[in-house]
Tab-separated table of C-alpha atoms and ligand atoms in Angstrom:
chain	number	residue	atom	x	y	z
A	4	UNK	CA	201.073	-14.983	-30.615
A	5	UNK	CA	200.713	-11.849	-28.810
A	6	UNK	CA	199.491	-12.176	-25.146
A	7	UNK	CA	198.172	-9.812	-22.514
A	8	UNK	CA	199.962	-10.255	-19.316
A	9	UNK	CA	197.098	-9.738	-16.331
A	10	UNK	CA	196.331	-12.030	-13.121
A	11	UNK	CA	193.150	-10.880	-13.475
A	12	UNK	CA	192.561	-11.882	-17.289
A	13	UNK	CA	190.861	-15.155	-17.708
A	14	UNK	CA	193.262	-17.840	-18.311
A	15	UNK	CA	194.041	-19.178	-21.666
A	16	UNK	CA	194.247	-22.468	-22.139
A	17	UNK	CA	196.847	-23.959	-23.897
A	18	UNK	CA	195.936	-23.732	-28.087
A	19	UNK	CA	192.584	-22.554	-26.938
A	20	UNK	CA	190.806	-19.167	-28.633
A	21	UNK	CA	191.859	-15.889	-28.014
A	22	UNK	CA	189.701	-12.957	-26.451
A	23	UNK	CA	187.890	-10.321	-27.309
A	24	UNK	CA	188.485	-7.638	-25.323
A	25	UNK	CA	185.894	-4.508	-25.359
A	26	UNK	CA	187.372	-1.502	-24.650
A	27	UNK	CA	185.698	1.583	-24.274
A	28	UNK	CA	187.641	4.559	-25.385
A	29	UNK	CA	187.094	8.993	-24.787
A	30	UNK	CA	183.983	10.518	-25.756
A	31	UNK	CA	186.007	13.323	-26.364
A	32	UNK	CA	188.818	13.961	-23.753
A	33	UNK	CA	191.704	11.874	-24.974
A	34	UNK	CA	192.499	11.749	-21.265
A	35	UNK	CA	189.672	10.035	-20.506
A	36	UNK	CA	191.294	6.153	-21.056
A	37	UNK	CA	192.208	4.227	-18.974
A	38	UNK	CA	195.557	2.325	-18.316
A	39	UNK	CA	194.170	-1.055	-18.698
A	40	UNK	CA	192.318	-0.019	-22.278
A	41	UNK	CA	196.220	1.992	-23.506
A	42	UNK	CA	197.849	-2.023	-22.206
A	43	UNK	CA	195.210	-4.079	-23.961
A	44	UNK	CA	195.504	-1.715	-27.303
A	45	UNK	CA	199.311	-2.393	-27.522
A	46	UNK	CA	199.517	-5.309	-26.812
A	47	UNK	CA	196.613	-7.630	-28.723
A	48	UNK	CA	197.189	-8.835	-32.473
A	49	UNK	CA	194.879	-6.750	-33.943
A	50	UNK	CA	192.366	-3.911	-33.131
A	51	UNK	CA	189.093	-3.682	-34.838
A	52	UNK	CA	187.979	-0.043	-34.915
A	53	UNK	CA	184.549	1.732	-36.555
A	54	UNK	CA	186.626	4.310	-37.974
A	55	UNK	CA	190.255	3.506	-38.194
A	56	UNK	CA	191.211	6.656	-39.214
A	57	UNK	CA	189.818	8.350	-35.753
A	58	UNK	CA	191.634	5.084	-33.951
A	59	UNK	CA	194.624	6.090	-35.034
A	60	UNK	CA	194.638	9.536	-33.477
A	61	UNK	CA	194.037	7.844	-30.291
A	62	UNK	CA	196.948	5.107	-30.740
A	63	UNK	CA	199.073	7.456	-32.085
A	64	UNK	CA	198.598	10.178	-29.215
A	65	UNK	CA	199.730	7.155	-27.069
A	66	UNK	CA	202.172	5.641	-29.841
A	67	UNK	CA	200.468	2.545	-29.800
A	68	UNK	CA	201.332	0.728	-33.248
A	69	UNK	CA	199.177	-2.180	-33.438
A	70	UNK	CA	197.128	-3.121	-36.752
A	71	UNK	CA	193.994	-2.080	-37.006
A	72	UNK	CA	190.861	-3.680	-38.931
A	73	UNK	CA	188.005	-2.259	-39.671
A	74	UNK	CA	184.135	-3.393	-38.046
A	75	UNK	CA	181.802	-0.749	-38.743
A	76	UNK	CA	177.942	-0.909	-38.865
A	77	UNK	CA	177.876	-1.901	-42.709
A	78	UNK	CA	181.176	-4.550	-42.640
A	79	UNK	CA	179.965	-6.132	-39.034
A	80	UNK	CA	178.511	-9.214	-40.864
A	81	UNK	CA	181.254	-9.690	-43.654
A	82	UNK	CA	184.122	-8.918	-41.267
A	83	UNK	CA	183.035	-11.117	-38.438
A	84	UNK	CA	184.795	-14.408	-39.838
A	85	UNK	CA	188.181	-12.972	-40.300
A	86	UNK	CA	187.778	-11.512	-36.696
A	87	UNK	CA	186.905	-14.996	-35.139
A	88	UNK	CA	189.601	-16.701	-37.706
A	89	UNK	CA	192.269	-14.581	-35.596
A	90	UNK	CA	190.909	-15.252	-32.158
A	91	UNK	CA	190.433	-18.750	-33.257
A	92	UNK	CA	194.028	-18.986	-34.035
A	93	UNK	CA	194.586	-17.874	-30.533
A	94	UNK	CA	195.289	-14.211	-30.758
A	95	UNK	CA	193.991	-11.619	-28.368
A	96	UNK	CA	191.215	-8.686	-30.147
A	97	UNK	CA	190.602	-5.782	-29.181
A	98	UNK	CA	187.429	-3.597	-30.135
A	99	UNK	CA	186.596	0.289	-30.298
A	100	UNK	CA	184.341	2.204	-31.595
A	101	UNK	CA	184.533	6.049	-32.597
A	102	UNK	CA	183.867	6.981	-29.274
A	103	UNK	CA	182.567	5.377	-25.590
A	104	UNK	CA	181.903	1.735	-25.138
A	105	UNK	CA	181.707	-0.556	-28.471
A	106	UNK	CA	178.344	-2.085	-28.738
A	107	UNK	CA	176.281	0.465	-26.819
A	108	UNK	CA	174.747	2.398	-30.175
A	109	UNK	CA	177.473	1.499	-31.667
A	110	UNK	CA	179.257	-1.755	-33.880
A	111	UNK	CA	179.970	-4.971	-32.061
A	112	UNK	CA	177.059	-6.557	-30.800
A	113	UNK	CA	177.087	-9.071	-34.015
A	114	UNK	CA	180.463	-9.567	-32.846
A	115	UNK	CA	179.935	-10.486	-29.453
A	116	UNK	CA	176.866	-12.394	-30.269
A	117	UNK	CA	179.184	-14.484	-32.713
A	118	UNK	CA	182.226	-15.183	-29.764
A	119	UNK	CA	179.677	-15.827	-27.427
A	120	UNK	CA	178.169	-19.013	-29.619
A	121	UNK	CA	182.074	-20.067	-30.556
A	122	UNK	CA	182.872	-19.862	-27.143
A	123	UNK	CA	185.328	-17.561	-27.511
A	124	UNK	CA	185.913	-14.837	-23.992
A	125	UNK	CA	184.934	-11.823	-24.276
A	126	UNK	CA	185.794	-9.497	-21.875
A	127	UNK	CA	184.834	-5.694	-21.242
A	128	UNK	CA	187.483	-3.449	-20.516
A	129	UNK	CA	184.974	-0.066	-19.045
A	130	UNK	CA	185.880	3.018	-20.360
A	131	UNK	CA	183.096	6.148	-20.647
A	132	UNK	CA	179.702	5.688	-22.159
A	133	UNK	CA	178.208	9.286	-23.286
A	134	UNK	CA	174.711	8.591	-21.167
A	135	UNK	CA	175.975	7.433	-17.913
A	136	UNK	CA	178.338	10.497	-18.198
A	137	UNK	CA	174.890	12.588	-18.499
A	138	UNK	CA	173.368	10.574	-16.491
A	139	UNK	CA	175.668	11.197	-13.193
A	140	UNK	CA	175.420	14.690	-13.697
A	141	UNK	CA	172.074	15.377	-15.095
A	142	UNK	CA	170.201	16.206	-11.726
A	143	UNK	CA	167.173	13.569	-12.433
A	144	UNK	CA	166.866	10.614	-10.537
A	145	UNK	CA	169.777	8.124	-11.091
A	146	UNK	CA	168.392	5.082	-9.113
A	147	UNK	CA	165.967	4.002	-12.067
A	148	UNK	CA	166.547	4.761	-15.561
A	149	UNK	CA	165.511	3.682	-18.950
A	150	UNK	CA	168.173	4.193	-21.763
A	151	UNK	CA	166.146	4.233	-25.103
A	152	UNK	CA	169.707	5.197	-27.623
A	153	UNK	CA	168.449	6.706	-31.049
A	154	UNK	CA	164.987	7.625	-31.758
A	155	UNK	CA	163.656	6.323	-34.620
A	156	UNK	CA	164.453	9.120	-37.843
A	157	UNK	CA	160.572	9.326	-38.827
A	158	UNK	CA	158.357	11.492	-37.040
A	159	UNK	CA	155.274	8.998	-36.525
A	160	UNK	CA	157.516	5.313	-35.597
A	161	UNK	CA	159.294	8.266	-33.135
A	162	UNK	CA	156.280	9.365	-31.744
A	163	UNK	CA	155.241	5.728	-31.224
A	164	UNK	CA	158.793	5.229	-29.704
A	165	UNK	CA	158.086	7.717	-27.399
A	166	UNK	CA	154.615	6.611	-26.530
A	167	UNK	CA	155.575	3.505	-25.414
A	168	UNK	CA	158.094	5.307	-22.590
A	169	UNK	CA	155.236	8.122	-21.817
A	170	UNK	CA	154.314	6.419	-18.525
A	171	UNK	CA	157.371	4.985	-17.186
A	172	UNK	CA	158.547	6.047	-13.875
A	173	UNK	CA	162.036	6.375	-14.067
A	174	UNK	CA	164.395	9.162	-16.192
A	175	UNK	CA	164.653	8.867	-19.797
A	176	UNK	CA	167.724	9.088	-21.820
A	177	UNK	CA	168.025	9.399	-25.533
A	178	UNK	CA	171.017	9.855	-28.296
A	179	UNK	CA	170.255	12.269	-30.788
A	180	UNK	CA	172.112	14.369	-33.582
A	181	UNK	CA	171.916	17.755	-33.773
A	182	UNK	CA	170.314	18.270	-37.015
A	183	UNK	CA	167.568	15.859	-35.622
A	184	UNK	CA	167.620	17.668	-31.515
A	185	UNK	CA	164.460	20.413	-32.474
A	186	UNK	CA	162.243	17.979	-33.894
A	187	UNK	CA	162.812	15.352	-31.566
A	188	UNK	CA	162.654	17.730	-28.210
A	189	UNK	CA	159.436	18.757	-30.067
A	190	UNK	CA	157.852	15.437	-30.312
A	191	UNK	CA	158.828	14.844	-26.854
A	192	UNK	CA	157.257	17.818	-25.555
A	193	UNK	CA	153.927	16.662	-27.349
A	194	UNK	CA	154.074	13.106	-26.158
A	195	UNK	CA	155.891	13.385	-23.120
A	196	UNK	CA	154.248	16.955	-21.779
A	197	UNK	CA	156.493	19.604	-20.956
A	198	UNK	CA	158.049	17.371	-18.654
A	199	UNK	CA	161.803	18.744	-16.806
A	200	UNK	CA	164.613	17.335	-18.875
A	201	UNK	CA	168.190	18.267	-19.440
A	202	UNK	CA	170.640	18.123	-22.308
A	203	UNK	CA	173.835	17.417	-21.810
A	204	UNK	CA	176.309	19.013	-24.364
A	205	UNK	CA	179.521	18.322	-25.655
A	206	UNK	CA	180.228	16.005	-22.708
A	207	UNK	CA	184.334	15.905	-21.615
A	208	UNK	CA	184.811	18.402	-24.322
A	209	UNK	CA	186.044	22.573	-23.847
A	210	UNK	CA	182.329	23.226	-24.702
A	211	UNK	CA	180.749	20.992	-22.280
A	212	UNK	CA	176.872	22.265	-21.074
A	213	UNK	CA	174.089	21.189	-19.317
A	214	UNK	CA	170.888	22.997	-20.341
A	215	UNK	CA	168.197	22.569	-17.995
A	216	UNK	CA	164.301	23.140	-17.430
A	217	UNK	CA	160.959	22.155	-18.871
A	218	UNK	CA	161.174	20.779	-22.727
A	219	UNK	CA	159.432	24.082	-23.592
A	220	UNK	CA	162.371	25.828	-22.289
A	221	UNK	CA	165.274	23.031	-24.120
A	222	UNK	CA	162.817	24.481	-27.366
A	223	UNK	CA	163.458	27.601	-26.755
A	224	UNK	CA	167.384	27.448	-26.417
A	225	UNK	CA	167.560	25.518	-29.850
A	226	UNK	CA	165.526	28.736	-31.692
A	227	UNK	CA	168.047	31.213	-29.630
A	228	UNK	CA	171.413	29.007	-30.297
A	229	UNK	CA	173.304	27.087	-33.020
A	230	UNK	CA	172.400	23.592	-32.965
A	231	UNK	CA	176.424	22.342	-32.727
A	232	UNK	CA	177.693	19.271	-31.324
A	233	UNK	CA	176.838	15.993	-29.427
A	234	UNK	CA	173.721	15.619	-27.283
A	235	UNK	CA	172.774	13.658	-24.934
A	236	UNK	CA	168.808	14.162	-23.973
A	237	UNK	CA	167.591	13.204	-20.620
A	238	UNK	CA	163.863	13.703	-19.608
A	239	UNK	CA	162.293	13.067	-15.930
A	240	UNK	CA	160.102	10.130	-15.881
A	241	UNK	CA	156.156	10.288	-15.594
A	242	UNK	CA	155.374	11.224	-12.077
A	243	UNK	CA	152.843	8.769	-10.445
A	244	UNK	CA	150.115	11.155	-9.956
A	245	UNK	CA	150.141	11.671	-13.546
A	246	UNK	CA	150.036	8.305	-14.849
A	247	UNK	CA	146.954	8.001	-12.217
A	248	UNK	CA	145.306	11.096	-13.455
A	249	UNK	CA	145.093	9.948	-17.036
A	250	UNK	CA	144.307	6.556	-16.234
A	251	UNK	CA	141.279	8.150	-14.135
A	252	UNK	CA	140.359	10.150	-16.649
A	253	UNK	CA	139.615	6.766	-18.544
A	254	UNK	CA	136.954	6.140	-15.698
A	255	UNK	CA	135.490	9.265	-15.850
A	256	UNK	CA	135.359	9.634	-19.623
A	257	UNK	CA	133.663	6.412	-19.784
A	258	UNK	CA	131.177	7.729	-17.302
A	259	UNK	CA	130.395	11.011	-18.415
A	260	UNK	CA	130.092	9.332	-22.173
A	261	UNK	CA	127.458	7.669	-20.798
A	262	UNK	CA	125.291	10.219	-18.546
A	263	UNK	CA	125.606	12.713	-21.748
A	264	UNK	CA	124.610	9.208	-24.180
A	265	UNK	CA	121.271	9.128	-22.268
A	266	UNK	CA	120.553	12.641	-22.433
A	267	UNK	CA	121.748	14.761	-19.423
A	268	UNK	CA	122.667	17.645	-19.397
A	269	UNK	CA	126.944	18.492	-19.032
A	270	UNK	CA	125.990	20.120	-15.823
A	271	UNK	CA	124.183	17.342	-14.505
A	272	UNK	CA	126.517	14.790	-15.928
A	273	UNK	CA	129.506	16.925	-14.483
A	274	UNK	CA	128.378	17.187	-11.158
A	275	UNK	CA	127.327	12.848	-11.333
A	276	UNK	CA	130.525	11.999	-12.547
A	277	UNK	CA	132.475	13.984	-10.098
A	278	UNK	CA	130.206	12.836	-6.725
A	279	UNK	CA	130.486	9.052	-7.998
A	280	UNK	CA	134.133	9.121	-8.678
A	281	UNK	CA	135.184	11.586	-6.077
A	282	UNK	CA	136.896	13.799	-8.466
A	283	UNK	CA	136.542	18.068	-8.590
A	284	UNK	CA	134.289	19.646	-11.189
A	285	UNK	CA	136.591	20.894	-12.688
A	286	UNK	CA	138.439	17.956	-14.289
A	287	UNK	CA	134.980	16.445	-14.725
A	288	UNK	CA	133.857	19.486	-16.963
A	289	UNK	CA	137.510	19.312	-18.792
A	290	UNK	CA	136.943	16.172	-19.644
A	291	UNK	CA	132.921	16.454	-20.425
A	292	UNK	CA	133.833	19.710	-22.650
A	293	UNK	CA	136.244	17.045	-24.695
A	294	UNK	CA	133.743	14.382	-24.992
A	295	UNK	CA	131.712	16.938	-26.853
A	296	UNK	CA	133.960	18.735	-28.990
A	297	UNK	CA	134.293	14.807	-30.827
A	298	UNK	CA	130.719	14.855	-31.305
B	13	LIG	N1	179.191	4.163	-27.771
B	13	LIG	C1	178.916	5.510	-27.340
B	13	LIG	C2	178.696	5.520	-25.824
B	13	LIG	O1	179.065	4.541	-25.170
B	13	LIG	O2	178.188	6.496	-25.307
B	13	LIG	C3	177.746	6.125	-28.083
B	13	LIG	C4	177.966	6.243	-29.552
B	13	LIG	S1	176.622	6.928	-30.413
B	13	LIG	C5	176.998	6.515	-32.067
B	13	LIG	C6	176.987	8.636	-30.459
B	13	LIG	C7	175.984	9.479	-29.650
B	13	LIG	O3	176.364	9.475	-28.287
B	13	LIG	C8	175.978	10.945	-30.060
B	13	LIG	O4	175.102	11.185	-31.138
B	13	LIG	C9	175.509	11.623	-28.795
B	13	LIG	O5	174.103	11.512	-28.671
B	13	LIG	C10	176.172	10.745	-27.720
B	13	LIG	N2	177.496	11.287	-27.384
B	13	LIG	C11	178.701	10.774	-27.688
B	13	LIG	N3	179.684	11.547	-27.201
B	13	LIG	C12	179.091	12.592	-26.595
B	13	LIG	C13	179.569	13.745	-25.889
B	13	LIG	N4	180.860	13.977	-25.770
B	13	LIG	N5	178.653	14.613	-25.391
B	13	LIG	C14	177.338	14.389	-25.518
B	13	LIG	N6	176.832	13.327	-26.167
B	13	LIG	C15	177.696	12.436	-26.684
């Protein structure tokens, strides 16, 4: 039985389970692991790995030669068992994904989920996650965030996606492959408004970029540039005044639905509205001018 010698590893009882360790590997710099995630990799029974070929470039560029299993997002269900058979039988796991923290967009949350109910530990070993790395260095506020992960592929359940986040307060961070980047910045830009946002590029990696501005401008630089690599997408939360605005627009579309319904005139109704609800003119003729283009 292989064991992993640590004070501060939870204490195994004698012919209990073994545990699961999570262990969050590069998102691109090799350098980027830690010494606790290179002693847990050689020394559990096995490590279960999305993509044990891209493991192994990792072990083997710290000759670590322990077997490898693979738990990927199409085996998670089937390979489950023979994961809790071996922890079961008192052995020590250890899971990775391709890159960053297992479970976080990524394989091993049916795992977890499964040691959890068996009562088997599970411990997470931190290592980089791709949108706290963005995150840190993004500019936006990093007090309150929302992580959303992938968008949904099709356009309208993204849209809806994206709808549901439009008034939140707090900065916005989404996963998203390049091939899918334009049409998802695009769909932001309509839901969202051209809100400021950054993409973080090629994080850890010789190509690493942050792109700022307004999502008009993160449009622009994906007509003007090739579309290579991994992206993180972060976009600044709704500002307060905003979310007010709109929901006052509610008010005043209700009321200037009405003055027009009985008859006045838009500048009459305009000038109602904006004395009873102490709004300008201005954004009382916007909105009038809408009311009647959907007549
Ligand atoms: N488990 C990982 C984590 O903890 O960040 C995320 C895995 S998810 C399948 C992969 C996505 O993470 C990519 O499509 C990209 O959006 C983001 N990502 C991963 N590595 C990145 C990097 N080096 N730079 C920018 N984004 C990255």
């Amino acid at each position: 039985m292989s064991e992993v010698v640590n004070e501060q590893q939870p204490a195994r009882t004698q012919g209990g389970p073994g545990t699961l360790y999570l262990c969050g590997t590069p998102i691109g710099n090799l350098e980027d692991v830690s010494q606790r995630v290179l002693r847990i990799l050689r020394s559990v029974h096995t490590i279960a790995a999305e993509d044990t070929r891209h493991t192994r470039k990792l072990l083997s560029a710290y000759d670590i030669h322990t077997p490898l299993v693979s738990l990927h997002e199409h085996n998670e269900a089937a390979r489950t068992p023979e994961v809790l058979r071996i922890l079961g039988d008192g052995h020590d796991v250890a899971l990775v994904s391709d890159a960053g923290m297992p479970g976080i967009s990524d394989p091993g949350v049916y795992l977890v989920r499964a040691c959890v109910a068996e009562g088997i530990p599970v411990v997470s070993v931190p290592g980089p996650s791709a949108f706290l790395t963005a995150l840190a260095a993004s500019g936006l506020p990093t007090e309150r965030f929302t992580f959303e992960g992938f968008l949904p592929r099709r356009r309208k359940e993204r849209r809806e996606r994206l709808s549901q986040v439009r008034d939140l307060p707090h900065t916005l961070i989404f996963y998203e492959a390049p091939h899918r980047l334009r049409s998802a910045l695009d769909d932001m830009r309509e839901v969202l408004g051209d809100r400021w946002a950054v993409l973080a590029r090629e994080l850890t990696k010789l190509h690493e970029e942050y792109i700022r501005g307004p999502l008009s401008r993160l449009i622009e630089w994906c007509s003007t540039h090739a579309v290579r690599g991994e992206f993180v997408i972060l976009v600044a939360g709704a500002s307060p005044e905003r979310v007010r605005a709109e929901a006052g627009d509610e008010e005043l579309h209700e009321m200037l639905r009405r003055l027009l319904g009985d008859g006045m005139s838009v500048r009459d109704a305009v000038r109602t509205a904006a004395e009873r609800l102490g709004v300008s003119k201005r954004r009382a003729y916007d909105v009038a001018l809408r009311i009647e283009e959907e007549v």
